[in-house]
Coordinates of C-alpha atoms in Angstrom, one line a residue:
X137 CA -82.5 18.1 -6.9
X138 CA -85.8 20.8 -5.7
X139 CA -86.1 24.2 -5.6
X140 CA -89.7 26.3 -4.4
X141 CA -91.4 28.1 -7.0
X142 CA -90.2 31.7 -5.0
X143 CA -86.2 30.5 -5.3
X144 CA -86.8 29.4 -9.5
X145 CA -88.8 33.2 -10.1
X146 CA -85.9 35.0 -8.1
X147 CA -82.9 33.0 -9.7
X148 CA -85.2 33.2 -13.3
X149 CA -86.1 37.3 -12.8
X150 CA -81.8 37.8 -11.0
X151 CA -80.8 35.6 -14.7
X152 CA -83.1 37.7 -17.5
X153 CA -81.7 40.9 -16.2
X154 CA -78.0 39.6 -15.2
X155 CA -78.8 39.0 -19.2
X156 CA -79.7 42.5 -19.8
X157 CA -77.2 43.8 -17.6
X158 CA -73.8 41.1 -19.8
X159 CA -75.4 42.3 -22.6
X160 CA -75.3 45.9 -21.9
X161 CA -72.0 45.6 -21.1
X162 CA -70.8 43.4 -23.7
X163 CA -71.5 46.2 -26.0
X164 CA -70.0 49.4 -23.8
X165 CA -66.9 47.0 -23.3
X166 CA -66.9 47.4 -27.6
X167 CA -67.7 50.3 -28.3
X168 CA -65.3 52.0 -25.4
X169 CA -62.8 49.5 -27.0
X170 CA -63.4 50.8 -30.4
X171 CA -63.2 54.4 -29.2
X172 CA -59.7 54.4 -27.2
X173 CA -58.8 51.7 -30.1
X174 CA -59.5 55.1 -32.3
X175 CA -57.8 57.4 -30.0
X176 CA -54.7 55.2 -29.8
X177 CA -54.6 55.0 -33.4
X178 CA -55.0 58.2 -34.3
X179 CA -52.4 59.9 -31.4
X180 CA -50.0 57.3 -33.0
X181 CA -50.4 58.5 -36.5
X182 CA -49.3 62.2 -35.1
X183 CA -46.6 60.4 -33.0
X184 CA -45.7 58.9 -36.8
X185 CA -45.4 61.8 -38.2
X186 CA -43.3 64.2 -35.9
X187 CA -40.9 60.7 -35.9
X188 CA -40.4 61.1 -39.8
X189 CA -40.0 65.3 -39.5
X190 CA -37.4 64.0 -37.0
X191 CA -36.0 61.8 -38.9
X192 CA -35.4 64.3 -41.6
X193 CA -33.7 66.3 -39.1
X194 CA -31.1 63.8 -37.9
X195 CA -30.3 63.2 -42.2
X196 CA -30.5 66.2 -42.5
X197 CA -27.6 67.2 -39.8
X198 CA -25.7 64.5 -40.6
X199 CA -25.4 65.7 -44.1
X200 CA -24.0 69.3 -42.2
X201 CA -21.5 67.5 -40.8
X202 CA -20.5 65.5 -43.5
X203 CA -20.7 68.3 -46.1
X204 CA -18.4 70.1 -43.6
X205 CA -15.7 67.3 -43.2
X206 CA -15.4 67.6 -46.5
X207 CA -14.8 71.2 -47.0
X208 CA -12.1 70.9 -44.3
X209 CA -10.5 68.2 -45.9
X210 CA -10.3 69.9 -49.3
X211 CA -8.8 72.8 -47.3
X212 CA -6.6 70.8 -45.4
X213 CA -2.9 71.8 -46.9
X214 CA -1.0 68.2 -48.4
X215 CA -4.2 66.3 -47.9
X216 CA -2.3 63.6 -49.8
X217 CA 1.0 63.4 -47.6
X218 CA -1.1 62.9 -44.6
X219 CA -1.1 60.0 -42.5
X220 CA -4.5 57.9 -40.5
X221 CA -2.9 59.5 -37.4
X222 CA -3.4 62.9 -39.0
X223 CA -6.2 62.2 -41.1
X224 CA -8.3 60.4 -38.0
X225 CA -7.8 64.0 -36.2
X226 CA -9.6 65.6 -38.7
X227 CA -12.3 63.5 -39.1
X228 CA -12.8 62.4 -35.7
X229 CA -11.1 65.2 -33.7
X230 CA -13.2 67.3 -30.6
X231 CA -10.3 69.4 -30.2
X232 CA -10.8 72.1 -33.1
X233 CA -13.0 73.7 -31.8
X234 CA -15.7 72.0 -33.4
X235 CA -19.1 70.9 -32.4
X236 CA -19.6 67.4 -31.8
X237 CA -20.2 65.2 -34.5
X238 CA -22.9 63.6 -35.4
X239 CA -21.9 60.5 -38.2
X240 CA -20.3 57.5 -36.3
X241 CA -18.1 56.9 -39.4
X242 CA -16.1 57.9 -42.5
X243 CA -13.8 56.1 -45.2
X244 CA -11.9 58.9 -47.4
X245 CA -10.2 57.6 -50.6
X246 CA -7.5 59.5 -52.3
X247 CA -8.1 58.6 -55.7
X248 CA -4.1 60.0 -57.2
X249 CA -2.9 57.7 -54.5
X250 CA -5.5 54.5 -54.3
X251 CA -5.2 54.8 -51.0
X252 CA -8.2 53.9 -48.3
X253 CA -8.3 54.7 -44.8
X254 CA -11.2 54.1 -42.7
X255 CA -11.8 56.3 -39.6
X256 CA -14.1 55.2 -37.0
X257 CA -14.0 54.9 -32.9
X258 CA -12.5 51.9 -32.4
X259 CA -15.9 50.6 -30.0
X260 CA -17.9 50.9 -33.2
X261 CA -18.8 47.2 -34.6
X262 CA -19.7 48.4 -38.1
X263 CA -18.6 44.9 -39.8
X264 CA -16.0 44.5 -41.8
X265 CA -13.8 47.0 -41.8
X266 CA -11.6 46.5 -45.1
X267 CA -11.7 49.4 -46.5
X268 CA -11.0 48.7 -50.2
X269 CA -13.4 46.2 -50.1
X270 CA -16.2 48.4 -48.4
X271 CA -15.5 51.4 -50.7
X272 CA -15.9 49.0 -53.8
X273 CA -19.0 47.7 -51.6
X274 CA -20.9 51.1 -52.4
X275 CA -19.8 51.8 -55.4
X276 CA -21.8 48.6 -56.4
X277 CA -24.9 49.2 -54.3
X278 CA -27.3 51.2 -55.7
X279 CA -26.5 54.8 -56.2
X280 CA -29.0 57.4 -54.3
X281 CA -28.3 60.4 -52.2
X282 CA -28.6 58.1 -49.1
X283 CA -27.5 54.7 -49.5
X284 CA -28.9 51.7 -47.5
X285 CA -25.2 48.9 -47.4
X286 CA -25.7 45.7 -46.1
X287 CA -21.4 45.3 -44.5
X288 CA -21.5 41.4 -42.9
X289 CA -24.3 41.7 -40.5
X290 CA -24.0 45.0 -39.6
X291 CA -26.7 47.9 -41.8
X292 CA -24.9 51.5 -42.9
X293 CA -26.6 54.2 -43.7
X294 CA -24.3 56.4 -46.1
X295 CA -22.8 59.4 -48.0
X296 CA -20.3 60.2 -50.2
X297 CA -18.7 63.6 -50.8
X298 CA -16.4 64.7 -53.5
X299 CA -13.0 65.8 -52.0
X300 CA -11.1 69.1 -54.6
X301 CA -8.3 71.0 -54.0
X302 CA -7.5 74.7 -54.3
X303 CA -7.5 74.3 -58.2
X304 CA -11.0 72.6 -57.4
X305 CA -9.5 69.1 -59.2
X306 CA -10.9 66.3 -57.7
X307 CA -8.7 64.5 -55.8
X308 CA -10.7 61.6 -53.4
X309 CA -14.2 61.1 -52.1
X310 CA -15.2 60.9 -48.7
X311 CA -17.9 58.1 -47.7
X312 CA -19.8 58.6 -44.0
X313 CA -22.9 58.3 -42.4
X314 CA -24.0 55.8 -39.4
X315 CA -24.7 52.4 -38.2
X316 CA -28.4 51.1 -38.1
X317 CA -27.9 48.3 -36.4
X318 CA -28.5 47.5 -32.8
X319 CA -28.1 51.5 -32.8
X320 CA -30.7 52.1 -29.4
X321 CA -29.7 56.1 -29.4
X322 CA -30.7 57.0 -32.9
X323 CA -34.3 54.8 -32.5
X324 CA -34.5 57.9 -28.6
X325 CA -33.0 60.4 -30.7
X326 CA -36.6 59.9 -33.2
X327 CA -39.4 59.4 -30.6
X328 CA -38.3 61.9 -27.9
X329 CA -40.1 64.4 -29.3
X330 CA -43.7 62.4 -30.2
X331 CA -46.6 63.3 -28.2
X332 CA -48.0 59.6 -27.2
X333 CA -46.2 57.3 -25.7
X334 CA -44.2 55.2 -27.3
X335 CA -43.3 51.6 -25.2
X336 CA -41.4 50.2 -28.5
X337 CA -40.1 51.2 -31.8
X338 CA -38.0 48.6 -34.6
X339 CA -35.9 49.9 -36.9
X340 CA -36.4 47.1 -40.1
X341 CA -34.7 46.5 -43.3
X342 CA -36.6 44.3 -45.3
X343 CA -38.5 43.3 -42.5
X344 CA -35.7 42.4 -41.2
X345 CA -35.3 44.0 -37.8
X346 CA -32.4 45.8 -37.0
X347 CA -32.8 48.0 -33.7
X348 CA -35.6 47.2 -31.2
X349 CA -35.3 49.2 -28.3
X350 CA -38.7 48.4 -25.6
X351 CA -39.1 51.9 -23.5
X352 CA -39.8 52.0 -19.7
X353 CA -43.8 52.0 -19.7
X354 CA -45.2 54.8 -17.4
X355 CA -48.1 53.9 -16.0
X356 CA -47.3 49.0 -15.7
X357 CA -48.7 49.2 -11.8
X358 CA -51.9 51.7 -12.4
X359 CA -53.9 49.7 -14.7
X360 CA -54.5 45.8 -13.7
X361 CA -57.5 46.2 -14.4
X362 CA -57.5 46.8 -17.7
X363 CA -55.2 43.9 -18.2
X364 CA -57.3 41.6 -16.1
X365 CA -60.7 42.6 -18.5
X366 CA -58.2 42.8 -21.8
X367 CA -58.7 46.0 -22.6
X368 CA -54.7 46.9 -22.3
X369 CA -54.3 45.2 -25.3
X370 CA -57.1 47.1 -27.0
X371 CA -55.5 50.4 -25.9
X372 CA -51.9 49.1 -27.4
X373 CA -51.4 50.6 -31.3
X374 CA -48.7 49.6 -34.1
X375 CA -48.0 51.4 -37.0
X376 CA -45.9 50.1 -38.9
X377 CA -43.9 53.9 -41.0
X378 CA -41.8 53.9 -44.3
X379 CA -39.3 55.7 -44.0
X380 CA -39.3 58.8 -47.3
X381 CA -36.8 58.2 -49.3
X382 CA -36.3 54.6 -49.0
X383 CA -39.3 53.2 -50.3
X384 CA -40.2 49.8 -48.4
X385 CA -37.5 48.6 -47.6
X386 CA -36.6 50.9 -44.8
X387 CA -39.8 50.9 -41.8
X388 CA -40.1 51.9 -37.6
X389 CA -42.5 50.3 -36.3
X390 CA -43.7 52.3 -32.9
X391 CA -45.9 50.2 -31.0
X392 CA -48.0 53.0 -28.6
X393 CA -49.6 52.8 -24.9
X394 CA -50.4 56.6 -24.2
X395 CA -51.2 57.5 -20.5
X396 CA -53.5 60.0 -21.4
X397 CA -55.9 57.1 -23.3
X398 CA -54.9 54.2 -19.9
X399 CA -56.6 57.4 -17.7
X400 CA -59.7 57.8 -19.7
X401 CA -60.1 53.3 -19.7
X402 CA -59.2 53.6 -16.1
X403 CA -62.0 56.3 -15.4
X404 CA -64.5 54.5 -17.8
X405 CA -64.1 50.7 -16.6
X406 CA -65.0 52.2 -13.0
X407 CA -68.1 53.4 -14.2
X408 CA -68.7 50.5 -16.4
X409 CA -68.1 48.3 -13.5
X410 CA -70.2 50.6 -11.0
X411 CA -72.9 50.2 -13.0
X412 CA -72.5 47.1 -13.5
X413 CA -72.8 46.4 -9.8
X414 CA -75.4 48.6 -8.3
X415 CA -77.8 47.2 -11.8
X416 CA -77.2 44.1 -9.9
X417 CA -77.7 44.9 -6.6
X418 CA -81.1 46.3 -8.3
X419 CA -82.3 43.8 -9.9
X420 CA -81.6 41.3 -7.2
X421 CA -83.4 43.2 -4.8
X422 CA -86.3 43.8 -7.7
X423 CA -86.4 40.0 -8.4
X424 CA -86.7 39.1 -4.8
X425 CA -89.8 41.5 -4.2
X426 CA -91.0 40.3 -7.7
X427 CA -90.3 36.5 -7.0
X428 CA -91.8 36.4 -3.2
X429 CA -96.3 38.1 -4.9
X430 CA -95.7 35.9 -7.2
X431 CA -94.9 32.9 -4.9
X432 CA -97.5 34.1 -2.3
X433 CA -100.5 34.1 -5.0
X434 CA -99.1 30.4 -6.3
X435 CA -98.9 29.6 -2.4
X436 CA -102.6 30.7 -2.4
X437 CA -103.6 29.0 -5.3
X438 CA -102.1 25.8 -4.5
X439 CA -103.8 25.7 -0.8
X440 CA -107.6 26.9 -2.5
X441 CA -106.7 23.8 -5.1
X442 CA -105.9 21.3 -2.1
X443 CA -108.8 22.4 -0.8
X444 CA -111.0 21.7 -3.8
X445 CA -110.1 18.4 -3.4
X446 CA -110.4 17.4 0.2
X447 CA -113.9 18.9 -0.3
X448 CA -112.5 21.9 2.4
X449 CA -113.2 24.4 0.4
X450 CA -116.4 26.3 1.0
X451 CA -115.7 29.7 -1.3
X452 CA -114.9 30.7 -4.6
X453 CA -111.3 31.5 -5.8
X454 CA -110.9 35.4 -4.1
X455 CA -109.0 37.2 -6.6
X456 CA -105.8 38.5 -6.0
X457 CA -103.5 41.6 -6.8
X458 CA -102.2 39.7 -10.3
X459 CA -104.7 38.6 -13.1
X460 CA -102.6 36.0 -14.2
X461 CA -103.6 34.3 -11.4
X462 CA -107.1 35.8 -10.7
X463 CA -107.6 34.0 -14.3
X464 CA -106.0 30.6 -13.3
X465 CA -108.5 30.5 -10.2
X466 CA -111.3 31.3 -11.9
X467 CA -110.3 28.4 -14.4
X468 CA -110.3 26.0 -11.2
X469 CA -113.4 27.3 -9.9
X470 CA -115.1 26.5 -13.4
X471 CA -113.1 23.0 -14.2
X472 CA -114.1 22.3 -10.6
X473 CA -117.8 22.6 -11.5
X474 CA -117.0 20.9 -14.4
X475 CA -115.4 17.9 -12.5
X476 CA -118.0 17.5 -10.1
X477 CA -120.9 17.4 -12.3
X478 CA -118.7 14.5 -14.2
X479 CA -118.1 13.0 -11.0
X480 CA -121.9 12.9 -10.6
X481 CA -122.0 11.4 -13.6
X482 CA -119.5 8.8 -14.2
X483 CA -120.9 7.6 -9.9
X484 CA -124.4 7.0 -12.1
X485 CA -122.6 5.2 -14.7
X486 CA -120.5 3.0 -12.8
X487 CA -123.1 1.7 -11.2
X488 CA -125.1 1.1 -14.1
X489 CA -121.8 -0.8 -15.4
X490 CA -121.7 -2.3 -11.9
X491 CA -125.3 -3.2 -12.7
X492 CA -124.9 -4.7 -15.5
X493 CA -121.5 -6.8 -15.3
X494 CA -123.0 -8.0 -12.2
X495 CA -126.0 -9.5 -14.2
X496 CA -124.0 -10.6 -16.7
X497 CA -121.2 -12.3 -14.6
X498 CA -124.9 -14.2 -13.0
X499 CA -126.3 -15.0 -16.4
X500 CA -122.9 -16.4 -17.6
X501 CA -121.9 -18.7 -14.3
X502 CA -126.2 -19.8 -14.9
X503 CA -124.9 -21.0 -18.4
X504 CA -121.7 -22.1 -17.4
X505 CA -124.3 -24.1 -15.0
X506 CA -126.8 -25.0 -18.2
X507 CA -123.9 -26.0 -20.0
X508 CA -122.7 -28.5 -17.9
X509 CA -125.9 -29.8 -16.6
X510 CA -126.9 -30.0 -20.8
X511 CA -123.4 -31.5 -21.5
X512 CA -124.4 -34.5 -18.3
X513 CA -127.8 -34.8 -19.3
X514 CA -126.6 -35.8 -23.0
X515 CA -124.2 -38.1 -21.7
X516 CA -126.9 -40.0 -19.3
X517 CA -128.6 -40.0 -22.6
X518 CA -126.0 -41.3 -25.2
X519 CA -124.7 -44.0 -22.3
X520 CA -128.4 -44.8 -22.0
X521 CA -129.8 -44.7 -25.6
X522 CA -127.0 -44.7 -27.8
X523 CA -125.1 -47.8 -25.8
X524 CA -127.7 -50.0 -25.4
X525 CA -128.8 -50.2 -28.9
X526 CA -124.8 -50.5 -29.7
X527 CA -124.9 -53.5 -27.4
X528 CA -128.2 -54.9 -28.4
X529 CA -126.8 -55.2 -32.7
X530 CA -123.8 -56.1 -31.2
X531 CA -125.2 -59.5 -29.2
X532 CA -127.5 -59.7 -32.1
X533 CA -124.6 -59.8 -34.6
X534 CA -123.2 -62.3 -32.4
X535 CA -126.1 -64.1 -32.6
X536 CA -126.5 -63.8 -35.7
X537 CA -122.6 -64.6 -36.0
X538 CA -123.1 -68.4 -34.8
X539 CA -126.2 -69.0 -36.9
X540 CA -124.9 -69.1 -40.2
X541 CA -122.5 -71.9 -41.4
X542 CA -118.5 -71.1 -41.7
X543 CA -118.2 -71.6 -45.4
X544 CA -121.4 -69.0 -45.5
X545 CA -119.4 -65.6 -47.3
X546 CA -122.4 -63.9 -45.2
X547 CA -119.9 -64.2 -42.3
X548 CA -117.0 -61.9 -42.9
X549 CA -119.8 -59.3 -43.2
X550 CA -120.9 -60.5 -39.7
X551 CA -117.4 -59.7 -38.4
X552 CA -117.5 -56.5 -39.9
X553 CA -120.5 -55.6 -38.5
X554 CA -119.0 -56.2 -35.2
X555 CA -115.8 -54.2 -35.9
X556 CA -117.7 -50.9 -36.6
X557 CA -120.1 -51.5 -33.6
X558 CA -117.0 -51.6 -31.7
X559 CA -116.1 -48.1 -33.1
X560 CA -118.8 -46.4 -32.4
X561 CA -118.9 -47.5 -29.0
X562 CA -115.5 -45.8 -28.9
X563 CA -116.4 -42.8 -30.3
X564 CA -119.7 -42.7 -28.3
X565 CA -117.2 -43.5 -25.1
X566 CA -115.1 -40.8 -26.2
X567 CA -118.0 -38.3 -26.3
X568 CA -119.4 -39.6 -23.7
X569 CA -116.4 -38.7 -21.7
X570 CA -115.8 -35.3 -23.2
X571 CA -119.4 -34.3 -21.9
X572 CA -119.0 -36.0 -18.6
X573 CA -116.0 -37.9 -17.7
X574 CA -117.2 -40.4 -15.7
X575 CA -114.1 -41.1 -13.4
X576 CA -114.3 -38.2 -12.2
X577 CA -116.9 -39.0 -10.2
X578 CA -116.1 -41.8 -9.2
X579 CA -111.7 -41.7 -9.0
X580 CA -111.7 -38.0 -9.0
X581 CA -109.5 -34.9 -11.1
X582 CA -106.8 -36.8 -11.1
X583 CA -107.1 -39.7 -12.8
X584 CA -109.7 -38.4 -14.4
X585 CA -107.1 -35.8 -16.2
X586 CA -105.3 -38.5 -17.2
X587 CA -108.3 -39.7 -19.2
X588 CA -108.6 -36.8 -21.4
X589 CA -108.1 -38.0 -24.6
X590 CA -106.1 -35.3 -26.3
X591 CA -103.9 -36.4 -24.2
X592 CA -104.0 -39.3 -26.6
X593 CA -104.1 -37.2 -29.7
X594 CA -100.6 -35.2 -28.7
X595 CA -98.6 -37.9 -28.2
X596 CA -99.3 -39.6 -31.2
X597 CA -99.0 -36.1 -33.3
X598 CA -95.1 -36.1 -31.3
X599 CA -95.2 -34.6 -28.3
X600 CA -93.9 -35.6 -25.1
X601 CA -95.9 -35.2 -22.8
X602 CA -95.4 -35.1 -18.6
X603 CA -97.8 -35.1 -16.0
X604 CA -97.6 -34.9 -11.8
X605 CA -100.8 -34.6 -10.8
X606 CA -101.5 -34.8 -7.3
X607 CA -105.2 -36.6 -5.8
X608 CA -106.3 -32.9 -4.3
X609 CA -110.0 -31.3 -2.3
X610 CA -111.3 -28.8 -4.2
X611 CA -114.7 -26.5 -3.1
X612 CA -117.9 -28.5 -3.8
X613 CA -118.1 -28.1 -8.2
X614 CA -114.7 -27.1 -8.8
X615 CA -113.1 -30.3 -10.2
X616 CA -115.4 -29.8 -13.6
X617 CA -114.1 -27.0 -14.3
X618 CA -110.7 -27.6 -13.4
X619 CA -110.5 -30.2 -15.8
X620 CA -112.9 -28.3 -18.4
X621 CA -109.5 -25.9 -18.4
X622 CA -107.3 -28.5 -18.6
X623 CA -109.0 -30.0 -21.8
X624 CA -109.6 -26.5 -23.4
X625 CA -106.2 -25.4 -22.7
X626 CA -104.8 -28.8 -24.4
X627 CA -106.9 -28.0 -27.2
X628 CA -105.3 -25.3 -28.2
X629 CA -102.0 -26.8 -27.5
X630 CA -102.8 -28.9 -30.2
X631 CA -104.3 -26.4 -32.3
X632 CA -102.2 -23.4 -32.3
X633 CA -98.7 -24.1 -30.2
X634 CA -96.4 -26.3 -32.3
X635 CA -95.0 -27.6 -28.9
X636 CA -92.7 -30.6 -28.6
X637 CA -93.0 -31.1 -24.8
X638 CA -96.2 -31.1 -23.1
X639 CA -96.3 -31.4 -18.8
X640 CA -98.8 -30.4 -16.2
X641 CA -98.8 -30.4 -12.5
X642 CA -101.6 -30.5 -10.4
X643 CA -100.8 -30.1 -6.5
X644 CA -101.9 -29.1 -3.4
X645 CA -100.8 -26.7 -0.7
X646 CA -102.3 -25.6 2.4
X647 CA -103.6 -22.8 1.0
X648 CA -104.5 -23.3 -2.2
X649 CA -105.1 -26.2 -5.9
X650 CA -102.3 -25.0 -7.9
X651 CA -102.8 -26.2 -11.5
X652 CA -100.3 -25.3 -13.9
X653 CA -100.0 -26.7 -17.7
X654 CA -96.4 -25.5 -19.7
X655 CA -95.4 -26.4 -23.3
X656 CA -92.7 -24.8 -25.7
X657 CA -94.8 -24.0 -28.3
X658 CA -95.1 -20.6 -30.3
X659 CA -96.6 -18.9 -28.1
X660 CA -98.6 -15.7 -28.3
X661 CA -99.4 -12.2 -26.2
X662 CA -102.7 -12.8 -23.7
X663 CA -104.0 -9.2 -24.9
X664 CA -103.5 -9.8 -28.8
X665 CA -105.3 -13.3 -29.2
X666 CA -107.9 -12.4 -31.0
X667 CA -109.8 -14.2 -33.5
X668 CA -109.9 -12.8 -37.8
X669 CA -112.9 -10.3 -36.9
X670 CA -111.4 -9.0 -33.4
X671 CA -113.2 -10.4 -30.3
X672 CA -111.1 -12.5 -28.1
X673 CA -110.8 -16.5 -28.6
X674 CA -113.4 -17.8 -27.0
X675 CA -110.8 -20.8 -25.8
X676 CA -109.5 -18.4 -23.5
X677 CA -112.4 -16.3 -22.7
X678 CA -113.9 -19.4 -21.6
X679 CA -111.5 -20.1 -19.4
X680 CA -110.7 -17.1 -18.3
X681 CA -114.7 -17.2 -17.0
X682 CA -114.6 -20.4 -15.5
X683 CA -111.7 -19.6 -12.9
X684 CA -113.7 -16.3 -11.6
X685 CA -116.2 -18.5 -11.5
X686 CA -115.1 -20.8 -8.8
X687 CA -113.1 -17.6 -7.0
X688 CA -109.4 -19.0 -9.3
X689 CA -106.2 -16.5 -9.9
X690 CA -105.5 -17.1 -13.7
X691 CA -102.0 -16.2 -14.6
X692 CA -100.9 -16.8 -17.9
X693 CA -97.3 -16.7 -19.1
X694 CA -95.7 -15.9 -22.9
X695 CA -91.6 -16.5 -23.1
X696 CA -90.3 -19.4 -25.2
X697 CA -93.7 -20.8 -24.4
X698 CA -96.6 -20.6 -22.7
X699 CA -97.2 -21.2 -19.0
X700 CA -100.8 -21.1 -17.6
X701 CA -101.3 -21.2 -13.9
X702 CA -104.6 -21.6 -12.4
X703 CA -104.6 -20.9 -7.8
X704 CA -107.7 -21.9 -6.8
X705 CA -108.2 -21.0 -2.9
X706 CA -109.4 -24.4 -1.1

């Protein structure tokens, strides 16, 4: 996928400015959340003080009610003779002109009679209701002004009072208090005077929840945006408050989401979102203007370079409003002038090089012709002179052999001389064939290739030779060069290839003669075929020059051996 420069610059500016806006938004979000969280924490701290004060007031009122009940019991005549219904009327009755009591239950224990009465509303569950067991459990508990008592699955807050008669003699004990487990009314009484809006309140004993009450949230629907951005959890604060007088055993946990803080958060959120949107729109317009200006200057520079390339530019770069593009245009002018100078120099150098290469090629071709002529002359000299001398020696040796008696020891020497002369003649013949194969003039290229001495050497060294040779018609003078190419290739195979198989094919098509030499040796990389001095091997170089001389195409492949193909147009 490709984009125009204008699009890329627009996107780049937009991404950069959007990144700055994002960083600003994140910083504003973090700062706002910290401010709001601190405000919520302060509001909840003030509410915690109010809750603690309300808790003390409630305990004081319950204490007053229980104390008044103990006084009423002390003033009651014949208390020891009272029945349970009568005591129940005294403790829980509402028809004695008194205000409604705040305690939830009362336990009356008469010391002289050993009687125990547990008086409570039948609907109130305070755990096991065995009066004496409850009294005994209270006696075994830690004794302080107010005591926490675990009665089965229920937790109670209890305080005891002495019951005396008219003679100020202790006749019994009064134990009373309230239930803490599942007492939502008590939680409501604690938090209803707080300044902050309490969403949830929990009463815990040693980390175990006794009462958990969720209050109705007054701003649920108005804070969708805050919940969407995750600010609602920032505005909700939790405070775990130890109740004074009970250490860490009794605690009240409050969760608050103040409506005033939510209102402030909503305004800040609206301001933040509006500012970001406005900044994004403005940044998009600025990015569009900047990208358009840059694109125009870039298109101008591209057209100027294109005209320089085609030669249509007649003037130098005309400066625009952007300094960087003006400097680029000036540099392009300098580069164009330098390239023009270099082009002229390079053209002159190329002409000299082409002339030198042409001269070299002419000289090389002349050397090849001279080499062939010298070989022909040397072969002819060897054939005419050395060949005749060897023939004469052989004839003289034969005549001498007839003149020596059969019993003479010299007869053996004459035979040795004849054998040496025959070997010398064979060697001279091989050298003549190497210099100028006579079969090439009489029987053609196909037969000449078969008579190359290197083939016999390859077969003697264990190489399997396969020949597929056709009689071909080559351009004038090309047959000797094809012969030399085969001769040089076979020499390379014998010396370097370490091959076990060799095939030579010579085919004639409608348009060309195809010579292919293939072996299964160790191969080589043509471009890296160099001698220890760093120069390419003369064998391969000679093959390439001969192909160039006759206008043939040479292809060398080295893969599991070497395949050399020569395509000679007819």
